[in-house]
Coordinates of C-alpha atoms in Angstrom, one line a residue:
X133 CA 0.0 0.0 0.0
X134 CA 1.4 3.2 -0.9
X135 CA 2.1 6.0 1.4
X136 CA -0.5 8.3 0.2
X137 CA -2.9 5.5 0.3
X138 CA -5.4 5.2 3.6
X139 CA -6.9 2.7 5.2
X140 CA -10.5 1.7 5.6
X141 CA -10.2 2.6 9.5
X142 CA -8.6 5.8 8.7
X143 CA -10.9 6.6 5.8
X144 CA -14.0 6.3 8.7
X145 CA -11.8 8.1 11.3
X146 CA -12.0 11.3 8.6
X147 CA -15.1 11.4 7.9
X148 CA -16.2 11.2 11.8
X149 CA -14.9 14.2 12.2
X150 CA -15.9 16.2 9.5
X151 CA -19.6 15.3 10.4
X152 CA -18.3 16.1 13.9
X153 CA -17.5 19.6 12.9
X154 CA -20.0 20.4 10.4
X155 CA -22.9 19.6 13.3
X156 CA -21.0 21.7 16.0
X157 CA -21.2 24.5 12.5
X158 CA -24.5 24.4 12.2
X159 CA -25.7 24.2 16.0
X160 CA -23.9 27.2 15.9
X161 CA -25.1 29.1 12.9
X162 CA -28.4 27.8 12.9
X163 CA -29.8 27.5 16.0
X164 CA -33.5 28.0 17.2
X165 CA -32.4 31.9 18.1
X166 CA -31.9 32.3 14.1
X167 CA -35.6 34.2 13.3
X168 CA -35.1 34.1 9.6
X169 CA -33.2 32.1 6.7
X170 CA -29.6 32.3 6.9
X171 CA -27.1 32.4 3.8
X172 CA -23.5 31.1 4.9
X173 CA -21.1 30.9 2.4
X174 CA -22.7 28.3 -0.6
X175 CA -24.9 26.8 2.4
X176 CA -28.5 28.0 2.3
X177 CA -31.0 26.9 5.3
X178 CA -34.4 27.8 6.8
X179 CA -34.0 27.8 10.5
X180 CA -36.6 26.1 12.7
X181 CA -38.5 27.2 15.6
X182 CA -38.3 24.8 18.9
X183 CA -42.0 22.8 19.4
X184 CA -43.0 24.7 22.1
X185 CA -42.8 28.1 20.2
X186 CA -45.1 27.1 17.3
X187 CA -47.7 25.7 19.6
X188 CA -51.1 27.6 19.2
X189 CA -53.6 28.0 21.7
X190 CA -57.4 27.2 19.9
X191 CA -59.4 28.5 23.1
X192 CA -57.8 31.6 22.9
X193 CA -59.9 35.0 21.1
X194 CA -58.0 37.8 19.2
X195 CA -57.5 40.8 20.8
X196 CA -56.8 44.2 18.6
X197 CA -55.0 46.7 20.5
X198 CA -56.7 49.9 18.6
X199 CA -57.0 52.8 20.3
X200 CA -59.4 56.0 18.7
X201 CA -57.8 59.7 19.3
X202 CA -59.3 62.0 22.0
X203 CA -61.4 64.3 19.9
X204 CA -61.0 66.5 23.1
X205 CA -57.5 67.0 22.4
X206 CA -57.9 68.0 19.0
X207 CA -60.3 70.6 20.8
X208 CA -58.3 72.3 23.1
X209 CA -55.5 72.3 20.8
X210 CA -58.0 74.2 17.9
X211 CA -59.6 76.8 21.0
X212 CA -55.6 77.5 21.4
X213 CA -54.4 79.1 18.7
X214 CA -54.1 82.8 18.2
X215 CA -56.6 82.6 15.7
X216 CA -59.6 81.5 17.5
X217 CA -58.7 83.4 20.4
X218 CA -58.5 86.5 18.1
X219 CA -62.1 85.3 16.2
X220 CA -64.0 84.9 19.8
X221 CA -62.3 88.1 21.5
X222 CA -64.0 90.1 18.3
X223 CA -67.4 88.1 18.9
X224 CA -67.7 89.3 22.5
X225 CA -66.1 93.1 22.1
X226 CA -69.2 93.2 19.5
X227 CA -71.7 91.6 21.3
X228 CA -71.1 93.6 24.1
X229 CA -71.2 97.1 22.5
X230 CA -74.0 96.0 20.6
X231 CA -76.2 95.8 24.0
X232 CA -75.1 99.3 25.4
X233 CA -75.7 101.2 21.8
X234 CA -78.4 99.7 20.7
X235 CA -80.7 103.0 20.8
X236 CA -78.2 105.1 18.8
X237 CA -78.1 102.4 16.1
X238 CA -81.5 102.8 15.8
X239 CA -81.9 106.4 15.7
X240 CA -78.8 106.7 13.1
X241 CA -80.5 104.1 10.6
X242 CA -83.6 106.6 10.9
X243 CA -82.2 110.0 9.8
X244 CA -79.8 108.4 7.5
X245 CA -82.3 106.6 5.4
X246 CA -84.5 110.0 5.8
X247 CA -87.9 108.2 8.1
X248 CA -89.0 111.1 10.4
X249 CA -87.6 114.1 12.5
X250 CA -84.2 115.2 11.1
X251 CA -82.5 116.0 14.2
X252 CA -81.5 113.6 17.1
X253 CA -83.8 114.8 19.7
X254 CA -86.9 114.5 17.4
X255 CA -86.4 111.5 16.3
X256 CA -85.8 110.1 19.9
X257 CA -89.0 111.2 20.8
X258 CA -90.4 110.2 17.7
X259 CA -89.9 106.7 18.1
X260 CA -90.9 106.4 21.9
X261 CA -94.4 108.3 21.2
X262 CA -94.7 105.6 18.1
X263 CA -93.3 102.0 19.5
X264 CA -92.3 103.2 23.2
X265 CA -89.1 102.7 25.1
X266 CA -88.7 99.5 23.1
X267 CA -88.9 100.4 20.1
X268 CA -85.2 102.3 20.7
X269 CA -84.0 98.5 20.8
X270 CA -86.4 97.7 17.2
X271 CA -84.4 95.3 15.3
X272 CA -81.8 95.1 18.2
X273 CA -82.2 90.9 18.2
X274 CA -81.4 90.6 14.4
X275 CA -78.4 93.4 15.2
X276 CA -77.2 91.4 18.0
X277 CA -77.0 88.1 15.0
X278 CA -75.6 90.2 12.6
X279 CA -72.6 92.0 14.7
X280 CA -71.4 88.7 16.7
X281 CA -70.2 86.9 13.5
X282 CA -69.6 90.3 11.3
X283 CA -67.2 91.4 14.7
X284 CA -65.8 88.2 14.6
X285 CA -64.8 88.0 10.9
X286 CA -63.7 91.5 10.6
X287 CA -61.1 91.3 13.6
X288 CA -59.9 87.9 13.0
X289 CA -59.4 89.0 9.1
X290 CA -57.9 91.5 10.0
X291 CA -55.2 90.4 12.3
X292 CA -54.2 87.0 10.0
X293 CA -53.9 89.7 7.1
X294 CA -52.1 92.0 8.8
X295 CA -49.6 89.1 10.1
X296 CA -49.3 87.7 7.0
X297 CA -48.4 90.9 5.4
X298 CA -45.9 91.9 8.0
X299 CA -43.8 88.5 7.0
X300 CA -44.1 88.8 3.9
X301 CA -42.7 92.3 3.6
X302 CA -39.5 90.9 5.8
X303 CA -39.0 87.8 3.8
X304 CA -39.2 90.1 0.7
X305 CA -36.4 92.4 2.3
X306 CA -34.8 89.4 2.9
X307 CA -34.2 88.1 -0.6
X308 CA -33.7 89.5 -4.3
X309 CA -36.4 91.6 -5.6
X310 CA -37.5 90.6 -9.0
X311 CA -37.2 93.2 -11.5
X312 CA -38.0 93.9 -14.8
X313 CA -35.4 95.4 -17.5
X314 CA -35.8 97.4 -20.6
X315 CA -32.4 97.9 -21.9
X316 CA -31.0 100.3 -19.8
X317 CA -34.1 100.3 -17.9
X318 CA -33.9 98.3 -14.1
X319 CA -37.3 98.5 -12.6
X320 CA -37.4 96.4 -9.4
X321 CA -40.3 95.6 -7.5
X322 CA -40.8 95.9 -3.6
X323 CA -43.3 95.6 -0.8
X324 CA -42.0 98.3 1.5
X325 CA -44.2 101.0 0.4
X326 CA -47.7 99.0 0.9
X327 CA -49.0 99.1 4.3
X328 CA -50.0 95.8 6.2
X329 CA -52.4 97.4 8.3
X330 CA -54.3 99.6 5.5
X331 CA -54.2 96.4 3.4
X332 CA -55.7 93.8 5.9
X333 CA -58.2 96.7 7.1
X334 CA -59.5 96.3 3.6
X335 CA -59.7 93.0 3.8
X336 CA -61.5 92.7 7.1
X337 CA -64.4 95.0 5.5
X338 CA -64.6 93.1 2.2
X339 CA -64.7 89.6 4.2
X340 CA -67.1 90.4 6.5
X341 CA -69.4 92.2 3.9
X342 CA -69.8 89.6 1.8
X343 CA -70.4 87.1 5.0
X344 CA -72.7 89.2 6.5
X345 CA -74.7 91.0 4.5
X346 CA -77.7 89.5 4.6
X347 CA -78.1 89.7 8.2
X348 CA -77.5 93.4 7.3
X349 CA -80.7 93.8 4.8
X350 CA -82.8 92.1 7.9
X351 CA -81.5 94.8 10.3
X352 CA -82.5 97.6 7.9
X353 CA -85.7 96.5 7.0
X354 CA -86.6 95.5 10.7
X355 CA -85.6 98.8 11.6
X356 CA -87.2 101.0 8.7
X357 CA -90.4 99.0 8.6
X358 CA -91.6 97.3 11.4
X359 CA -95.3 97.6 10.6
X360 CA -94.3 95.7 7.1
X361 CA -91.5 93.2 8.9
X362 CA -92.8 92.4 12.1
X363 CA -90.1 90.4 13.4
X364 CA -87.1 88.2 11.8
X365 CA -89.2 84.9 10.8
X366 CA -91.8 87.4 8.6
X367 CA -89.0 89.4 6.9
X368 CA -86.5 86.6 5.9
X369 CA -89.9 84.6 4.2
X370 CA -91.3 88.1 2.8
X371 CA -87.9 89.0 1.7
X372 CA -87.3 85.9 0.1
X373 CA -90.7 85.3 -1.5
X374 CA -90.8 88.8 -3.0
X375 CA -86.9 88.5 -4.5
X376 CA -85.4 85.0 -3.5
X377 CA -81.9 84.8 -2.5
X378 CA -80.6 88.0 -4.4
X379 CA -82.9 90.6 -2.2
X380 CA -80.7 89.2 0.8
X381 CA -77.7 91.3 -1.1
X382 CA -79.5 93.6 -2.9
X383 CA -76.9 96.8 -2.8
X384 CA -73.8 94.8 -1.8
X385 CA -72.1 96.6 -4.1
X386 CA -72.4 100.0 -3.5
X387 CA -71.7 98.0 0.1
X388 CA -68.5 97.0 -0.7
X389 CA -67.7 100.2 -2.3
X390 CA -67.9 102.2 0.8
X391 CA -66.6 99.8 3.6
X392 CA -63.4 100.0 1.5
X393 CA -62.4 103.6 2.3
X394 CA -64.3 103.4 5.9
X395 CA -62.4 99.6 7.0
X396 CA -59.5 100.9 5.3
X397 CA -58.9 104.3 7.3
X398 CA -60.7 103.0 10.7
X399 CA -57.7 100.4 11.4
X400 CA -55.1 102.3 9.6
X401 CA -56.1 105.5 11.5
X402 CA -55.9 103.2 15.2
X403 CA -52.7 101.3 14.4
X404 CA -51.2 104.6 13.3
X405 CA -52.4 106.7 16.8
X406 CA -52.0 103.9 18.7
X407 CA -48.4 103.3 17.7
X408 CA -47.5 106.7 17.6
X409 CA -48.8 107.2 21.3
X410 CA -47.0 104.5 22.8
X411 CA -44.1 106.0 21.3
X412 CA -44.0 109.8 22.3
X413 CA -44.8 108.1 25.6
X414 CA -42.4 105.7 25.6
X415 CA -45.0 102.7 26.4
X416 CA -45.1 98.9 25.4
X417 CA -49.1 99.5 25.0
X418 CA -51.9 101.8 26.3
X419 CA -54.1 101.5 29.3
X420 CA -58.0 101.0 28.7
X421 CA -59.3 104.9 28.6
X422 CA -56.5 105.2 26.3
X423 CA -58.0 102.3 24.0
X424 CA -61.4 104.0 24.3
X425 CA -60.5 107.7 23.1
X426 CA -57.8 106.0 20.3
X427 CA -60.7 104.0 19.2
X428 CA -63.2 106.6 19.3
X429 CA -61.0 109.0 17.2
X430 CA -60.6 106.2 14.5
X431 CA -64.0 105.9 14.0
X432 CA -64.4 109.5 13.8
X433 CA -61.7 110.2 11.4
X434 CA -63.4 107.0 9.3
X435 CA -66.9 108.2 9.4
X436 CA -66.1 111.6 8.4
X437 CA -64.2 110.4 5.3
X438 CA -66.8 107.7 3.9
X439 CA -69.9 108.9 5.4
X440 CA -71.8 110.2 1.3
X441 CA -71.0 106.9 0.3
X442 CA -72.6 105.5 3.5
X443 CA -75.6 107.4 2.5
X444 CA -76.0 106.5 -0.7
X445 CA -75.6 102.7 0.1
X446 CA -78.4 102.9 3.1
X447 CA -80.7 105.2 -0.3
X448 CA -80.0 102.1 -2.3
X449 CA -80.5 99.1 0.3
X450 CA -84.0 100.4 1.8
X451 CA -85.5 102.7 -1.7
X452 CA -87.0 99.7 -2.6
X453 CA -89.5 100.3 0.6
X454 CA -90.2 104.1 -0.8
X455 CA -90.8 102.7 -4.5
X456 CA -88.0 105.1 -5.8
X457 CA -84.6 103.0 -6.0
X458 CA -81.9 104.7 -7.6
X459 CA -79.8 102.4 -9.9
X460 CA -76.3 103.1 -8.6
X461 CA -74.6 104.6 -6.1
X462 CA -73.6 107.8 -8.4
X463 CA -77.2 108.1 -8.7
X464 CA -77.8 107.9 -5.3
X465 CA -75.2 111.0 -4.8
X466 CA -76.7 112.7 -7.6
X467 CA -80.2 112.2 -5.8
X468 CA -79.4 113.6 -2.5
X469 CA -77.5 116.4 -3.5
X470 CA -80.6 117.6 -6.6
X471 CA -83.1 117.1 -3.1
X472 CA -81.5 117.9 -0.2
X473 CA -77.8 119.9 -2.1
X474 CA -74.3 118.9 -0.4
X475 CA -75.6 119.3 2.7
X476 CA -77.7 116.2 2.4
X477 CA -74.7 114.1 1.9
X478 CA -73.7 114.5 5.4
X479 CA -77.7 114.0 7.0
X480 CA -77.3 112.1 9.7
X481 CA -73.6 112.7 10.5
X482 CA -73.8 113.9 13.5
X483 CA -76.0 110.9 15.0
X484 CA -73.6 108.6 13.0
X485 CA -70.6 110.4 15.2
X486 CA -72.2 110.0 17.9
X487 CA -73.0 106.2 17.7
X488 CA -69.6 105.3 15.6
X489 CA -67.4 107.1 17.9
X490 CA -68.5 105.4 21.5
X491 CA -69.0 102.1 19.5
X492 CA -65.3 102.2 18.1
X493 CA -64.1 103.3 21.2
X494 CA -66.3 100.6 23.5
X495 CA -65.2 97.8 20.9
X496 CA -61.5 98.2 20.7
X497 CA -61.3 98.5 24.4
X498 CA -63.1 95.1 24.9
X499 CA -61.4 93.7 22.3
X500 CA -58.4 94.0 23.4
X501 CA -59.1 93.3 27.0
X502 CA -60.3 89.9 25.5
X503 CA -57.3 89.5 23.8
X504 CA -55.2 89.6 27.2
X505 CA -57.6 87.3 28.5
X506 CA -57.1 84.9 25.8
X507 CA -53.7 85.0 24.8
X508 CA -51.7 86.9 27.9
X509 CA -50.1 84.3 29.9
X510 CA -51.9 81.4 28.2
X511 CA -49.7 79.5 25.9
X512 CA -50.8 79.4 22.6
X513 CA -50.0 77.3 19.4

């Protein structure tokens, strides 16, 4: 036998160990532990799972761990932001003004729309000898509807706009300014000039027009003619059976026309006097009789400016009721100035001063106390 030869006995000896070693490989590589299929090398193998592990209990019922969200959560978290807080202070500064003014609300709708004594006095006397001391507060339900949701809108408008303005201008400042060029020409456009304030106070007045007018039409017509519109069930049917859906904004646009220069100058006129205040003083914010007579100013200063067009919007909303409706606001100018001369587009200002300027005053002063309430030392997302 030649040297490289083996034996039988040797031969068996060999191959007992490799079988030895391979089985100590594969306890080691593919033990129970092993929760998937293992590649080693050129060797592919599914591990198994012991007995005991892949036992299943028959008797036993399913059970689904699912859980639904608090919906209360999602609550507080939407009654904490800035906007809500901002949306329900404006609801209950108008709500609240509303209930004290009522009476000179009533008496301005009178002589502006041109229904019985010309002068304040008269036509407070006027309307107790007709409807008594309650018919000072004629229409005052509807005009309690109408201001919680128009206050609301218009404040809340008007601070998102006016935030969203005020970063838009710095992140404008912050990067390139597009521009335009003709040949030597280098015109470049900017923000800077437009104010956030005058631009979301036109916003506030557009938006809470076109939500609100129709509770606006009710008001008037409650308030003009309450021996035709009884109370608010009788004029939305009559008002709807006589025009449908379009009587309920009948005049919205000479409406929108002249809340424009009114919104626009009533918050640009209180963010500019109240800034300017706090300045010369040298304070972070003013006290509440300060908010009152700020307020009051701006709604004097805005009344003064739009008042004709005010006119001529109420001539338009209630001439249907006289059977003489002029066809546009320019008409409606032209009509009051031919009857009445220049004069007659101020009728009514005084009374309109006299309600605007307590009820700007009263509302800014609430609002903003609501405001602290809400959003002072509350955090807020």
């Amino acid at each position: 036998m030649s040297q490289n030869s083996k034996s039988p006995i040797q031969y068996r000896a060999l191959l007992s160990k490799s079988m030895a070693f391979e089985s100590q490989s594969h306890k080691k590589d593919y033990s129970p532990e092993v929760s998937g299929a293992g590649v080693f090398d050129d060797v592919y193998a599914i591990p198994m799972l012991p007995k005991q592990q892949l036992e299943i209990d028959s008797n036993a019922k399913p059970h689904f761990n699912f859980q639904l969200p608090d919906p209360r959560l999602a609550i507080k978290d939407f009654f904490r932001t800035r906007e809500v807080a901002e949306f329900v202070s404006g609801a209950m500064a108008g709500a609240m003004t509303k209930a004290v003014l009522a009476p000179l609300e009533t008496i301005r709708t009178r002589m502006v729309v041109g229904v019985g004594s010309k002068d304040i006095a008269g036509s407070f006397i006027e309307v107790i000898e007709q409807q008594g001391w309650q018919g000072l507060w004629t229409g005052n339900a509807i005009n309690m509807v109408r201001i919680i949701p128009t206050q609301a809108i218009e404040l809340g408008t008007f601070e998102c706009v006016k935030r969203a303005m005020t970063s838009s201008q710095e992140r404008w400042s912050k990067t390139e300014k597009p521009s335009i060029h003709f040949g030597p020409v280098n015109l470049q456009f900017s923000l800077s000039w437009i104010s956030p304030v005058a631009v979301a106070g036109a916003a506030a007045g557009v938006v809470s027009t076109l939500a609100c007018h129709p509770l606006e039409v009710l008001k008037d017509r409650l308030t003009v003619s309450p021996e035709v519109y009884p109370n608010l069930s009788v004029a939305v049917n009559k008002i709807y059976r006589d025009g449908g859906l379009g009587a309920f904004y009948a005049g919205i646009s000479p409406t929108l026309v002249g809340m424009l220069p009114y919104s626009t100058s009533y918050y640009f006129m209180y963010e500019t006097m109240k800034k300017t205040y706090c300045l010369k003083k040298k304070k972070n914010s003013l006290n509440r009789i300060e908010m009152l007579l700020v307020g009051a100013l701006s709604g004097f200063t805005a009344s003064t400016i739009s008042f004709p067009l005010e006119v001529a919007r109420k001539r338009l909303m209630v001439g249907a009721l006289q059977g003489k409706c002029p066809p546009n606001m320019a008409a409606a100018i032209s009509e009051v100035i031919r009857e009445e001369g220049l004069k007659g587009l101020y009728r009514g200002w005084g009374a309109s001063c006299l309600k605007v300027m307590p009820s700007s005053g009263i509302t800014w002063m609430f609002y903003e106390a609501w405001k602290d309430m809400l959003l002072v030392n509350r955090n807020h997302l």
